[in-house]
Amino acid sequence: MKKITILFFLFSVCSFSQKVDLSYYLPKEAYNSSIPKPKDIIGHEVGEWHVTHDKLVQYMTALANVSDRISIENRGETFEGRPLILLTITSPENHKNLEKIKQNHIAATNDATIDISNHPIVVNQGFSIHGNEASGSNAALAIAYYLAASETESTKELLKNTIILFDPSFNPDGLQRFSYWANSNKNKHINPDPNDREYHEVWPGGRTNHYQFDMNRDWLPVQLPESKARLKTFHDWLPNILTDHHEMGSNSSFFFQPGIPSRTNPLTPQINQDLTREIGNYHAKAFDKIGSLYYSEESFDDFYYGKGSTFPDINGSIGILFEQASSRGHAQETENGILTFPFTIRNQVTAAFSTLEAAKNMRIKILKYQQDFYAESRKTFEKKALVFGDEKDAAKTFHLAEVLKRQQINIHEVASDFNQNGKNFKKGYCYVVPMNQKNHRLLKAMFAVQTTFKDSLFYDISAWSFNHAFGVDFAENVPLSRAGKEINELSLKKGLVSKQSDYGYLMPWNEFYAPKALNAILQKGLRAKVAMKNFTNETSNYDYGTIFIPVQNQVLDSSELFQFLTEIASESAIDIYGVSTGLNDGIDLGSENFAAIKTPKVAMLVGDGISGNDSGEIWHLFDQRFEIALTRLDLNYYSRIDISKYTHIIIPSSSNIAKSEEEKLKTWVMNGGILIGYKNTAKWLANSKFINLEFEAPKRDSIKNVSFENRSLQSGAQVIGGAIFEATIDRSHPINFGYKNDKIALFRNSTLFIKPDKISYNNPIQYTSNPLLNGYISKENAKVIPNTIPFKAQRLGSGRVLVFTDNTNFRGFWFGTNKLLMNAIFFGSEM
């Protein structure tokens, strides 16, 4: 019996590691022999190995060089310097008139009287935005070859009536990372055992880009170079269909949209979902033909407009998500049998072709839908505007204006300073956005507020209002007369030093890039102090957190210091003020209420058990935004290194800190270190006696009248997938330095509720009694969150332990709370 089992296993290995060629993926028909096959260029068959990004680019370039159906462009670079290529695939005749076709296509969205019956349909096909969901990008090899080489009349007809914007890799850095892993761990004789190392990537895996961002959440905030490139393509062309090829769990089958109907954003027209469902019939027919399992309308959603499959829906297009069960390598045992990599590729190829078939047959209907979308949009124009800004932080406001410009939304200067709803909107620090513009539906979606929902489950966040994310003052229904000159080219405010001083310089802490400037000052070896109280110097008022740089007893003389600070002010877009006296109204510049700031040396724990997204967002904040060195210490070797040289250690959300490391970390804190913990780490720190915290737990009502079928809906409804809450802040506390208002909007996606301290000044940030600003929260959690605290600071020996219940750097666009972490770094010893 044992021999039979072994022989069966060996037979299985041989049977699923069969050689495949293009005939496995493509129809048996006539092909142009002058078009190179993928193997001719990359050296292996599609699906034999995981294609690396460099080979993917090599093949696409080779196709463009020989095919008159394909052109290629490089739209920029990833953080790792990889090209962000785009193929335009259409008939040779269309290529000769491509710019005119584009102009006509866009014109039809602006004028409902234009006859679109002879216009080509525009289809944007994108692959593997999650790098370790690699079947999409590997399928792109076969699809591109087919479109270049097929000689059938149906293909020629398709290309005559279709412009295909073909992005073979939405995430080059992640794809490269994963292909290296899968290929370097591949066995000569494929081992499908799910426990094999091939199917278990090392942290953080290939899903994300260089800084560990999930790029399929960045279509709306547009913070990453990959997103900026693809958004420019989208708005240049306004494709009618955009497909987004993904993978999911190995035991699944194949999913295509629409998703669960009750989880569609209410701003999405119903006809959009109807057309998505009609296109789905083409997918079903194609999968029936090859015998592949599939499903639809039972999973995923169309709510958050920051995903590739949903973003098109608020732009007059149709977004379609494809999810293929993943082999996570070359072959893997699953509940549905052995799932091979070539099989996953074939399904992606099939979905790509069924999309094009639907586009060809539904061309006029879908073109008319887009035209009607914008015509209906124009009928609902509002002759009002919204305004946003921060009279003390031009940079943060500028970066929100950047997002709007990337989304092709028109913005204006403020004609003159004004006050509305108790907020000051200052020219040069604020922007007016008229609502009577083409993309006003997208604009509404970006600032929309919704607190009641048809469904209580969300695949992603339920709120993202950009005024809250950026922490700016905001008003709606502003008269259009408040709008000044339209801004065509945005520019960041130029920083300067007001005058040279022989006494000292004051740098307000309100501006977004003040931490970048302070770090440069400290790294230069200069002394700086922070104001613990408000004061007035020479008729100018200065807030808590103002930085004082004295002239005397510095490593630079007076002239050198002025020159250095001038450079820093310019690079950081901040103003620094030279002063002539230390005598103030309030604390004087020589007061002990100016605390000395030590040069930080910051480390962060990373590795297995640490949240990859959260740690990546922190890394990005330090490295890209503030240019502060951040040492990442992997848990694999953390126990072997001396941590005494670090002033701060950050632990992103984790529940995997070994007990053996507890004493080492505790000793470091007691000797003066500042430990900063996020989310689940706060619970670990409390359980390990680093900090005294009491947690609130929601009372779950007894579950009645819930069927077995719906049991998961009951528990899922208790999740806070991502919502926005209001908190009151004590601006005199160092954690809140640089904020001008007494309220702050906080993003949260945890159910960690900390009871407030009995001493009020130990609660510098505290949720209000009715804190929900935007998004979904269950009634049970809504009863608990009021008056709890999202931040706590305590002494431990000579050091400090600081905890946040939620990510203050969410997805790189939550500018409004970035400064909380910077305050913990520079002023943590004063808390």
mmCIF file of C-alpha atoms in Angstrom, residues 3 178 232 269 329 380 394 398 400 430 457 493 499 529 535 538 550-551 592 595 637 682 726 737:
data_model
loop_
_atom_site.group_PDB
_atom_site.id
_atom_site.type_symbol
_atom_site.label_atom_id
_atom_site.label_comp_id
_atom_site.label_asym_id
_atom_site.label_seq_id
_atom_site.Cartn_x
_atom_site.Cartn_y
_atom_site.Cartn_z
ATOM 1 C CA LYS A 3 4.439 1.694 -2.561
ATOM 2 C CA PHE A 178 7.445 37.871 -6.029
ATOM 3 C CA LYS A 232 -2.949 60.414 -16.086
ATOM 4 C CA PRO A 269 -25.647 54.763 -11.296
ATOM 5 C CA GLY A 329 3.837 29.512 -7.063
ATOM 6 C CA THR A 380 -27.149 68.396 -11.735
ATOM 7 C CA ALA A 394 0.086 76.025 3.240
ATOM 8 C CA PHE A 398 -1.227 72.353 -1.325
ATOM 9 C CA LEU A 400 -4.776 68.226 -1.107
ATOM 10 C CA CYS A 430 -6.870 78.058 0.721
ATOM 11 C CA LEU A 457 -20.044 44.696 5.760
ATOM 12 C CA LYS A 493 4.675 78.219 -1.184
ATOM 13 C CA LYS A 499 15.818 88.636 8.228
ATOM 14 C CA LYS A 529 14.410 74.362 21.733
ATOM 15 C CA PHE A 535 4.035 83.843 23.578
ATOM 16 C CA GLU A 538 7.707 91.847 18.575
ATOM 17 C CA PRO A 550 19.583 80.680 19.196
ATOM 18 C CA VAL A 551 22.468 82.308 17.322
ATOM 19 C CA GLU A 592 12.950 77.116 31.100
ATOM 20 C CA ALA A 595 12.746 72.661 26.328
ATOM 21 C CA TYR A 637 17.951 39.464 14.307
ATOM 22 C CA ALA A 682 -0.847 48.767 22.544
ATOM 23 C CA GLU A 726 -13.888 63.451 15.968
ATOM 24 C CA PHE A 737 1.851 70.836 18.953
#
